[in-house]
């Protein structure tokens, strides 16, 4: 049976909710997603047959090892850990979901950052048996810090494996108090917390009889009620030119358009725009979706824009609404999550990629480094090692169109690339102050 096909056409228009699971290794992230898929009937029958016959099953007493529904790589099944981000799609009659299963191991923090960058909500799992005394693990603190920095709208703390502590309310209350303190120190405005067992399915889709002391909803019911990101049409339009389309040169039917994806806002033919960084004003004369002319483009549309004048525009330039331009800067501050095994080296040049813009950048100084254990930023004049989070000051070769990350993600985020290895070195969030 393919329950996905049954529910997607009938799902009410509550918007798609993007989720990511986070937490330490063996907290049960993959199993929780597998349970959500299974109990919401979002699994193909042949998928169940495949995992039931897998030689890597870790649940001999269970009918299915649910983690195998998301751990698809051979190396993941061999080692029993998640390595790469796996995306799964399912739907209920109430809404549609896209869920990312991110690795828990510190080595793969970069994958968690990748998955969280587009998510509306994070499910942070805590193994109740390992945090029974209320001491949270470092990965719980690191992932909560990243979720806060990345501006995730909702944080759900899933206290998993409650069956291993006898559904002891005192354990849950200690973990709840510890996370409340963590959230306050990180500046997280609010969070949801649920006691559950992903393996047994308690409080995942159905309310559990094991927790008469828990008054909240089960996880899936909560997910169905969360509001996704604010309507992107309320944001300012940002359009990175990915490709300049030109044919027939100076002929009477010459064509010159600019292809890319519209981020935020909406455009109509006749709208006044500005080309950055040159600062040249222009007016939209045509909008094309594929080869078809359209009167209007919405956020997320891949379109081609034709302007009323010939303007020197290259790949990486930004089109915005006139009068609502981001800052043009070569020097700025940013929060970096360092992702490379090679530590940050201020003496080196890095490639900075922002949208379709690629330019060189040098890190002038590291200002602060976040202490994951003490949950505070400390003055720091050293470097950043893998998985460190710190505030830096950068200078780029070219002026960039920048917004603060909390205002606009498209022009408020970037990655740094090691020029020698082409490895992604860091994820950056622009802080304009």
GROMACS .gro file of C-alpha atoms in nm:
model
  433
    1UNK     CA    1   0.000   0.000   0.000
    2UNK     CA    2   0.119   0.347  -0.076
    3UNK     CA    3  -0.036   0.569   0.187
    4UNK     CA    4   0.150   0.874   0.059
    5UNK     CA    5  -0.054   0.866  -0.258
    6UNK     CA    6  -0.370   0.825  -0.055
    7UNK     CA    7  -0.317   1.128   0.166
    8UNK     CA    8  -0.134   1.390  -0.041
    9UNK     CA    9  -0.427   1.478  -0.269
   10UNK     CA   10  -0.662   1.510   0.030
   11UNK     CA   11  -0.429   1.695   0.268
   12UNK     CA   12  -0.573   2.027   0.373
   13UNK     CA   13  -0.389   2.341   0.271
   14UNK     CA   14  -0.201   2.403   0.595
   15UNK     CA   15   0.126   2.449   0.414
   16UNK     CA   16   0.422   2.215   0.403
   17UNK     CA   17   0.611   2.185   0.732
   18UNK     CA   18   0.983   2.116   0.701
   19UNK     CA   19   1.138   1.929   0.994
   20UNK     CA   20   1.479   1.819   1.101
   21UNK     CA   21   1.571   1.573   1.374
   22UNK     CA   22   1.879   1.643   1.584
   23UNK     CA   23   2.052   1.500   1.886
   24UNK     CA   24   2.334   1.269   1.984
   25UNK     CA   25   2.421   0.933   1.834
   26UNK     CA   26   2.175   0.659   1.941
   27UNK     CA   27   1.915   0.905   2.071
   28UNK     CA   28   1.674   0.742   1.826
   29UNK     CA   29   1.636   1.003   1.549
   30UNK     CA   30   1.608   0.759   1.260
   31UNK     CA   31   1.378   0.531   1.458
   32UNK     CA   32   1.148   0.823   1.539
   33UNK     CA   33   1.117   0.919   1.174
   34UNK     CA   34   1.058   0.558   1.083
   35UNK     CA   35   0.784   0.540   1.345
   36UNK     CA   36   0.622   0.857   1.208
   37UNK     CA   37   0.630   0.715   0.857
   38UNK     CA   38   0.499   0.375   0.963
   39UNK     CA   39   0.219   0.490   1.191
   40UNK     CA   40   0.104   0.760   0.950
   41UNK     CA   41   0.102   0.491   0.677
   42UNK     CA   42   0.364   0.670   0.473
   43UNK     CA   43   0.568   0.361   0.390
   44UNK     CA   44   0.553   0.139   0.083
   45UNK     CA   45   0.485  -0.228   0.143
   46UNK     CA   46   0.800  -0.327  -0.045
   47UNK     CA   47   1.004  -0.094   0.180
   48UNK     CA   48   0.879  -0.280   0.485
   49UNK     CA   49   0.961  -0.612   0.324
   50UNK     CA   50   1.309  -0.485   0.240
   51UNK     CA   51   1.396  -0.373   0.594
   52UNK     CA   52   1.239  -0.686   0.744
   53UNK     CA   53   1.486  -0.893   0.546
   54UNK     CA   54   1.788  -0.671   0.602
   55UNK     CA   55   2.100  -0.835   0.741
   56UNK     CA   56   2.178  -0.518   0.936
   57UNK     CA   57   1.868  -0.516   1.156
   58UNK     CA   58   1.931  -0.396   1.512
   59UNK     CA   59   1.591  -0.491   1.647
   60UNK     CA   60   1.573  -0.870   1.661
   61UNK     CA   61   1.268  -0.867   1.885
   62UNK     CA   62   1.080  -0.619   1.672
   63UNK     CA   63   0.906  -0.674   1.347
   64UNK     CA   64   1.094  -0.391   1.179
   65UNK     CA   65   1.411  -0.194   1.249
   66UNK     CA   66   1.252   0.141   1.174
   67UNK     CA   67   1.587   0.321   1.152
   68UNK     CA   68   1.653   0.137   0.827
   69UNK     CA   69   1.373   0.335   0.662
   70UNK     CA   70   1.599   0.642   0.664
   71UNK     CA   71   1.948   0.493   0.696
   72UNK     CA   72   1.977   0.390   0.334
   73UNK     CA   73   2.354   0.394   0.282
   74UNK     CA   74   2.545   0.069   0.319
   75UNK     CA   75   2.790   0.235   0.558
   76UNK     CA   76   2.504   0.365   0.771
   77UNK     CA   77   2.350   0.021   0.807
   78UNK     CA   78   2.686  -0.141   0.880
   79UNK     CA   79   2.780   0.107   1.151
   80UNK     CA   80   2.429   0.167   1.285
   81UNK     CA   81   2.465   0.546   1.260
   82UNK     CA   82   2.333   0.812   1.026
   83UNK     CA   83   2.602   0.973   0.807
   84UNK     CA   84   2.421   1.173   0.541
   85UNK     CA   85   2.104   1.379   0.559
   86UNK     CA   86   1.808   1.172   0.441
   87UNK     CA   87   1.488   1.348   0.335
   88UNK     CA   88   1.152   1.177   0.360
   89UNK     CA   89   0.805   1.298   0.260
   90UNK     CA   90   0.475   1.204   0.415
   91UNK     CA   91   0.131   1.347   0.464
   92UNK     CA   92  -0.166   1.322   0.693
   93UNK     CA   93  -0.519   1.444   0.622
   94UNK     CA   94  -0.417   1.766   0.803
   95UNK     CA   95  -0.094   1.864   0.624
   96UNK     CA   96   0.219   1.760   0.433
   97UNK     CA   97   0.565   1.714   0.580
   98UNK     CA   98   0.925   1.707   0.461
   99UNK     CA   99   1.150   1.560   0.728
  100UNK     CA  100   1.530   1.553   0.728
  101UNK     CA  101   1.712   1.290   0.932
  102UNK     CA  102   2.045   1.451   1.027
  103UNK     CA  103   2.345   1.267   1.169
  104UNK     CA  104   2.404   1.288   1.542
  105UNK     CA  105   2.779   1.235   1.545
  106UNK     CA  106   2.981   1.552   1.605
  107UNK     CA  107   3.188   1.473   1.296
  108UNK     CA  108   2.881   1.529   1.079
  109UNK     CA  109   2.761   1.856   1.231
  110UNK     CA  110   2.786   2.008   0.882
  111UNK     CA  111   2.504   1.779   0.769
  112UNK     CA  112   2.287   1.897   1.055
  113UNK     CA  113   2.351   2.261   0.954
  114UNK     CA  114   2.260   2.179   0.594
  115UNK     CA  115   1.932   2.017   0.692
  116UNK     CA  116   1.839   2.287   0.943
  117UNK     CA  117   1.902   2.576   0.704
  118UNK     CA  118   1.569   2.517   0.527
  119UNK     CA  119   1.367   2.377   0.817
  120UNK     CA  120   1.073   2.532   1.000
  121UNK     CA  121   1.109   2.313   1.309
  122UNK     CA  122   1.367   2.101   1.486
  123UNK     CA  123   1.291   1.786   1.684
  124UNK     CA  124   1.577   1.760   1.932
  125UNK     CA  125   1.589   1.411   2.078
  126UNK     CA  126   1.718   1.338   2.426
  127UNK     CA  127   1.779   0.982   2.543
  128UNK     CA  128   1.603   0.973   2.880
  129UNK     CA  129   1.825   0.688   3.001
  130UNK     CA  130   2.143   0.890   2.936
  131UNK     CA  131   2.010   1.218   3.077
  132UNK     CA  132   1.815   1.072   3.369
  133UNK     CA  133   2.004   1.295   3.612
  134UNK     CA  134   1.919   1.606   3.407
  135UNK     CA  135   2.270   1.647   3.261
  136UNK     CA  136   2.230   1.728   2.891
  137UNK     CA  137   2.483   1.593   2.641
  138UNK     CA  138   2.712   1.831   2.445
  139UNK     CA  139   2.539   1.752   2.114
  140UNK     CA  140   2.205   1.855   2.263
  141UNK     CA  141   2.360   2.191   2.352
  142UNK     CA  142   2.537   2.226   2.016
  143UNK     CA  143   2.230   2.141   1.808
  144UNK     CA  144   2.010   2.369   2.020
  145UNK     CA  145   2.262   2.650   1.971
  146UNK     CA  146   2.261   2.597   1.595
  147UNK     CA  147   1.882   2.581   1.584
  148UNK     CA  148   1.871   2.916   1.766
  149UNK     CA  149   2.132   3.075   1.539
  150UNK     CA  150   1.960   2.947   1.225
  151UNK     CA  151   1.633   3.098   1.342
  152UNK     CA  152   1.421   2.783   1.342
  153UNK     CA  153   1.067   2.882   1.420
  154UNK     CA  154   0.978   2.583   1.640
  155UNK     CA  155   1.183   2.361   1.870
  156UNK     CA  156   1.037   2.034   1.995
  157UNK     CA  157   1.225   1.838   2.259
  158UNK     CA  158   1.145   1.469   2.227
  159UNK     CA  159   1.246   1.288   2.547
  160UNK     CA  160   1.290   0.944   2.392
  161UNK     CA  161   1.335   0.598   2.545
  162UNK     CA  162   1.113   0.682   2.840
  163UNK     CA  163   1.029   0.310   2.853
  164UNK     CA  164   1.390   0.244   2.963
  165UNK     CA  165   1.340   0.459   3.274
  166UNK     CA  166   1.002   0.307   3.359
  167UNK     CA  167   0.810   0.612   3.238
  168UNK     CA  168   0.937   0.789   3.549
  169UNK     CA  169   0.785   1.136   3.563
  170UNK     CA  170   1.068   1.258   3.788
  171UNK     CA  171   1.320   1.183   3.511
  172UNK     CA  172   1.111   1.373   3.259
  173UNK     CA  173   1.074   1.667   3.496
  174UNK     CA  174   1.452   1.684   3.553
  175UNK     CA  175   1.519   1.685   3.177
  176UNK     CA  176   1.245   1.943   3.127
  177UNK     CA  177   1.401   2.171   3.388
  178UNK     CA  178   1.749   2.126   3.239
  179UNK     CA  179   1.629   2.212   2.889
  180UNK     CA  180   1.430   2.510   3.019
  181UNK     CA  181   1.754   2.644   3.163
  182UNK     CA  182   1.937   2.573   2.835
  183UNK     CA  183   1.668   2.752   2.633
  184UNK     CA  184   1.682   3.056   2.859
  185UNK     CA  185   2.059   3.081   2.826
  186UNK     CA  186   2.041   3.050   2.447
  187UNK     CA  187   1.757   3.299   2.411
  188UNK     CA  188   1.507   3.045   2.280
  189UNK     CA  189   1.166   3.203   2.331
  190UNK     CA  190   0.970   2.882   2.371
  191UNK     CA  191   0.976   2.510   2.306
  192UNK     CA  192   0.755   2.203   2.325
  193UNK     CA  193   0.858   1.891   2.515
  194UNK     CA  194   0.709   1.541   2.486
  195UNK     CA  195   0.787   1.213   2.668
  196UNK     CA  196   0.783   0.928   2.417
  197UNK     CA  197   0.919   0.597   2.298
  198UNK     CA  198   0.998   0.599   1.927
  199UNK     CA  199   1.057   0.224   1.926
  200UNK     CA  200   0.723   0.135   2.086
  201UNK     CA  201   0.531   0.428   1.935
  202UNK     CA  202   0.413   0.583   2.262
  203UNK     CA  203   0.312   0.950   2.221
  204UNK     CA  204   0.438   0.955   1.861
  205UNK     CA  205   0.113   0.928   1.667
  206UNK     CA  206  -0.117   0.803   1.944
  207UNK     CA  207  -0.135   0.923   2.302
  208UNK     CA  208   0.030   0.677   2.540
  209UNK     CA  209  -0.138   0.518   2.839
  210UNK     CA  210   0.205   0.512   3.002
  211UNK     CA  211   0.201   0.890   3.063
  212UNK     CA  212  -0.124   0.985   3.239
  213UNK     CA  213   0.073   1.274   3.390
  214UNK     CA  214   0.146   1.426   3.047
  215UNK     CA  215  -0.127   1.666   2.934
  216UNK     CA  216   0.013   1.767   2.595
  217UNK     CA  217  -0.056   1.620   2.251
  218UNK     CA  218   0.138   1.336   2.087
  219UNK     CA  219   0.413   1.440   1.849
  220UNK     CA  220   0.225   1.409   1.520
  221UNK     CA  221  -0.075   1.604   1.650
  222UNK     CA  222   0.161   1.881   1.760
  223UNK     CA  223   0.335   1.886   1.421
  224UNK     CA  224   0.000   1.922   1.246
  225UNK     CA  225  -0.074   2.243   1.436
  226UNK     CA  226   0.260   2.426   1.403
  227UNK     CA  227   0.268   2.727   1.178
  228UNK     CA  228   0.535   2.722   0.904
  229UNK     CA  229   0.744   3.024   0.810
  230UNK     CA  230   0.568   3.357   0.759
  231UNK     CA  231   0.426   3.409   0.414
  232UNK     CA  232   0.731   3.479   0.193
  233UNK     CA  233   0.532   3.736  -0.004
  234UNK     CA  234   0.562   3.958   0.306
  235UNK     CA  235   0.940   3.964   0.263
  236UNK     CA  236   1.150   4.175   0.030
  237UNK     CA  237   1.225   4.036  -0.314
  238UNK     CA  238   1.580   3.908  -0.364
  239UNK     CA  239   1.686   3.761  -0.698
  240UNK     CA  240   2.037   3.628  -0.764
  241UNK     CA  241   2.113   3.620  -1.136
  242UNK     CA  242   2.225   3.265  -1.209
  243UNK     CA  243   2.248   3.291  -1.584
  244UNK     CA  244   2.240   3.562  -1.849
  245UNK     CA  245   2.035   3.434  -2.144
  246UNK     CA  246   2.112   3.608  -2.469
  247UNK     CA  247   2.058   3.520  -2.834
  248UNK     CA  248   2.053   3.677  -3.178
  249UNK     CA  249   2.292   3.959  -3.076
  250UNK     CA  250   2.177   4.291  -3.222
  251UNK     CA  251   1.899   4.147  -3.442
  252UNK     CA  252   1.548   4.284  -3.430
  253UNK     CA  253   1.439   3.983  -3.228
  254UNK     CA  254   1.739   3.994  -2.994
  255UNK     CA  255   1.670   3.858  -2.649
  256UNK     CA  256   1.848   3.932  -2.322
  257UNK     CA  257   1.707   3.793  -2.000
  258UNK     CA  258   1.829   3.701  -1.653
  259UNK     CA  259   1.746   3.361  -1.508
  260UNK     CA  260   1.730   3.274  -1.139
  261UNK     CA  261   1.499   3.192  -0.851
  262UNK     CA  262   1.293   3.462  -0.682
  263UNK     CA  263   1.341   3.464  -0.304
  264UNK     CA  264   1.074   3.642  -0.101
  265UNK     CA  265   0.830   3.904  -0.223
  266UNK     CA  266   0.659   3.886  -0.559
  267UNK     CA  267   0.705   4.060  -0.892
  268UNK     CA  268   0.474   4.176  -1.166
  269UNK     CA  269   0.550   4.313  -1.509
  270UNK     CA  270   0.603   4.688  -1.473
  271UNK     CA  271   0.765   4.671  -1.127
  272UNK     CA  272   1.066   4.897  -1.068
  273UNK     CA  273   1.380   4.711  -0.963
  274UNK     CA  274   1.741   4.791  -0.888
  275UNK     CA  275   2.049   4.603  -1.002
  276UNK     CA  276   2.315   4.549  -0.735
  277UNK     CA  277   2.595   4.612  -0.673
  278UNK     CA  278   2.592   4.865  -0.961
  279UNK     CA  279   2.282   5.039  -0.821
  280UNK     CA  280   2.122   5.082  -1.165
  281UNK     CA  281   1.741   5.124  -1.174
  282UNK     CA  282   1.530   4.941  -1.432
  283UNK     CA  283   1.176   4.823  -1.499
  284UNK     CA  284   1.057   4.468  -1.558
  285UNK     CA  285   0.909   4.436  -1.907
  286UNK     CA  286   0.867   4.058  -1.922
  287UNK     CA  287   0.857   3.765  -1.682
  288UNK     CA  288   0.895   3.413  -1.820
  289UNK     CA  289   0.838   3.082  -1.644
  290UNK     CA  290   1.012   2.839  -1.876
  291UNK     CA  291   0.924   2.971  -2.221
  292UNK     CA  292   0.584   3.106  -2.120
  293UNK     CA  293   0.523   3.473  -2.047
  294UNK     CA  294   0.354   3.535  -1.713
  295UNK     CA  295   0.225   3.852  -1.552
  296UNK     CA  296   0.338   3.762  -1.202
  297UNK     CA  297   0.614   3.568  -1.027
  298UNK     CA  298   0.585   3.428  -0.675
  299UNK     CA  299   0.851   3.338  -0.415
  300UNK     CA  300   1.033   3.021  -0.511
  301UNK     CA  301   0.955   3.059  -0.882
  302UNK     CA  302   1.241   2.991  -1.121
  303UNK     CA  303   1.198   3.267  -1.376
  304UNK     CA  304   1.364   3.475  -1.644
  305UNK     CA  305   1.344   3.853  -1.607
  306UNK     CA  306   1.365   4.095  -1.899
  307UNK     CA  307   1.437   4.460  -1.825
  308UNK     CA  308   1.353   4.777  -2.016
  309UNK     CA  309   1.715   4.866  -2.082
  310UNK     CA  310   2.051   4.706  -2.148
  311UNK     CA  311   2.236   4.683  -1.820
  312UNK     CA  312   2.575   4.530  -1.749
  313UNK     CA  313   2.458   4.234  -1.540
  314UNK     CA  314   2.664   3.925  -1.461
  315UNK     CA  315   2.607   3.597  -1.278
  316UNK     CA  316   2.587   3.669  -0.906
  317UNK     CA  317   2.440   4.020  -0.936
  318UNK     CA  318   2.125   4.081  -0.733
  319UNK     CA  319   1.793   4.233  -0.841
  320UNK     CA  320   1.574   4.384  -0.569
  321UNK     CA  321   1.272   4.607  -0.552
  322UNK     CA  322   1.365   4.972  -0.596
  323UNK     CA  323   1.395   5.148  -0.262
  324UNK     CA  324   1.429   4.831  -0.055
  325UNK     CA  325   1.792   4.751  -0.117
  326UNK     CA  326   2.018   4.556   0.116
  327UNK     CA  327   2.347   4.702   0.239
  328UNK     CA  328   2.645   4.703   0.003
  329UNK     CA  329   2.955   4.611   0.201
  330UNK     CA  330   3.297   4.459   0.169
  331UNK     CA  331   3.352   4.435   0.544
  332UNK     CA  332   3.100   4.284   0.782
  333UNK     CA  333   3.058   4.055   1.084
  334UNK     CA  334   2.920   3.705   1.070
  335UNK     CA  335   2.861   3.400   1.287
  336UNK     CA  336   3.054   3.104   1.148
  337UNK     CA  337   3.003   2.736   1.214
  338UNK     CA  338   3.340   2.591   1.115
  339UNK     CA  339   3.288   2.265   0.929
  340UNK     CA  340   3.630   2.173   0.791
  341UNK     CA  341   3.885   1.947   0.953
  342UNK     CA  342   4.146   2.213   0.875
  343UNK     CA  343   4.112   2.495   1.126
  344UNK     CA  344   4.040   2.852   1.023
  345UNK     CA  345   4.356   3.024   0.904
  346UNK     CA  346   4.332   3.407   0.895
  347UNK     CA  347   4.636   3.421   0.670
  348UNK     CA  348   4.456   3.240   0.391
  349UNK     CA  349   4.205   3.351   0.131
  350UNK     CA  350   3.876   3.161   0.109
  351UNK     CA  351   3.610   3.155  -0.157
  352UNK     CA  352   3.284   3.307  -0.031
  353UNK     CA  353   2.967   3.188  -0.204
  354UNK     CA  354   2.651   3.389  -0.147
  355UNK     CA  355   2.365   3.279  -0.371
  356UNK     CA  356   2.520   3.271  -0.718
  357UNK     CA  357   2.794   3.520  -0.621
  358UNK     CA  358   3.146   3.382  -0.578
  359UNK     CA  359   3.423   3.605  -0.451
  360UNK     CA  360   3.736   3.586  -0.240
  361UNK     CA  361   3.728   3.666   0.129
  362UNK     CA  362   3.974   3.699   0.410
  363UNK     CA  363   3.884   3.660   0.778
  364UNK     CA  364   4.030   3.966   0.942
  365UNK     CA  365   3.979   3.852   1.299
  366UNK     CA  366   3.797   3.607   1.521
  367UNK     CA  367   3.610   3.813   1.778
  368UNK     CA  368   3.436   3.555   1.994
  369UNK     CA  369   3.401   3.181   2.025
  370UNK     CA  370   3.098   3.011   2.173
  371UNK     CA  371   3.164   2.780   2.466
  372UNK     CA  372   2.920   2.494   2.410
  373UNK     CA  373   2.950   2.372   2.768
  374UNK     CA  374   2.911   2.708   2.938
  375UNK     CA  375   2.672   2.836   2.667
  376UNK     CA  376   2.828   3.178   2.637
  377UNK     CA  377   3.044   3.365   2.391
  378UNK     CA  378   3.396   3.437   2.509
  379UNK     CA  379   3.646   3.686   2.368
  380UNK     CA  380   3.876   3.494   2.141
  381UNK     CA  381   4.182   3.586   1.940
  382UNK     CA  382   4.269   3.234   1.827
  383UNK     CA  383   4.132   3.026   1.547
  384UNK     CA  384   3.820   2.812   1.500
  385UNK     CA  385   3.843   2.434   1.478
  386UNK     CA  386   3.594   2.190   1.332
  387UNK     CA  387   3.243   2.233   1.481
  388UNK     CA  388   3.339   2.556   1.661
  389UNK     CA  389   3.094   2.844   1.642
  390UNK     CA  390   3.230   3.198   1.653
  391UNK     CA  391   3.176   3.560   1.551
  392UNK     CA  392   3.429   3.686   1.293
  393UNK     CA  393   3.496   3.994   1.084
  394UNK     CA  394   3.548   3.941   0.711
  395UNK     CA  395   3.656   4.146   0.412
  396UNK     CA  396   3.560   4.043   0.061
  397UNK     CA  397   3.719   4.130  -0.271
  398UNK     CA  398   3.388   4.255  -0.413
  399UNK     CA  399   3.104   4.446  -0.253
  400UNK     CA  400   2.816   4.218  -0.155
  401UNK     CA  401   2.445   4.289  -0.120
  402UNK     CA  402   2.386   4.193   0.243
  403UNK     CA  403   2.096   4.163   0.484
  404UNK     CA  404   2.111   4.053   0.844
  405UNK     CA  405   2.035   3.680   0.851
  406UNK     CA  406   1.740   3.734   1.084
  407UNK     CA  407   1.586   3.970   0.826
  408UNK     CA  408   1.651   3.786   0.498
  409UNK     CA  409   1.820   3.449   0.464
  410UNK     CA  410   1.889   3.463   0.091
  411UNK     CA  411   2.125   3.760   0.122
  412UNK     CA  412   2.208   3.698   0.489
  413UNK     CA  413   2.385   3.364   0.455
  414UNK     CA  414   2.687   3.227   0.275
  415UNK     CA  415   2.941   2.948   0.280
  416UNK     CA  416   3.321   2.963   0.281
  417UNK     CA  417   3.511   2.723   0.056
  418UNK     CA  418   3.871   2.614   0.095
  419UNK     CA  419   4.035   2.719  -0.231
  420UNK     CA  420   4.291   2.439  -0.216
  421UNK     CA  421   4.062   2.145  -0.144
  422UNK     CA  422   3.723   2.279  -0.256
  423UNK     CA  423   3.584   2.157   0.077
  424UNK     CA  424   3.309   2.359   0.239
  425UNK     CA  425   3.494   2.527   0.525
  426UNK     CA  426   3.217   2.711   0.708
  427UNK     CA  427   2.854   2.816   0.707
  428UNK     CA  428   2.809   3.188   0.773
  429UNK     CA  429   2.522   3.402   0.902
  430UNK     CA  430   2.553   3.776   0.834
  431UNK     CA  431   2.523   4.000   1.140
  432UNK     CA  432   2.488   4.367   1.050
  433UNK     CA  433   2.413   4.481   1.405
   0.00000   0.00000   0.00000
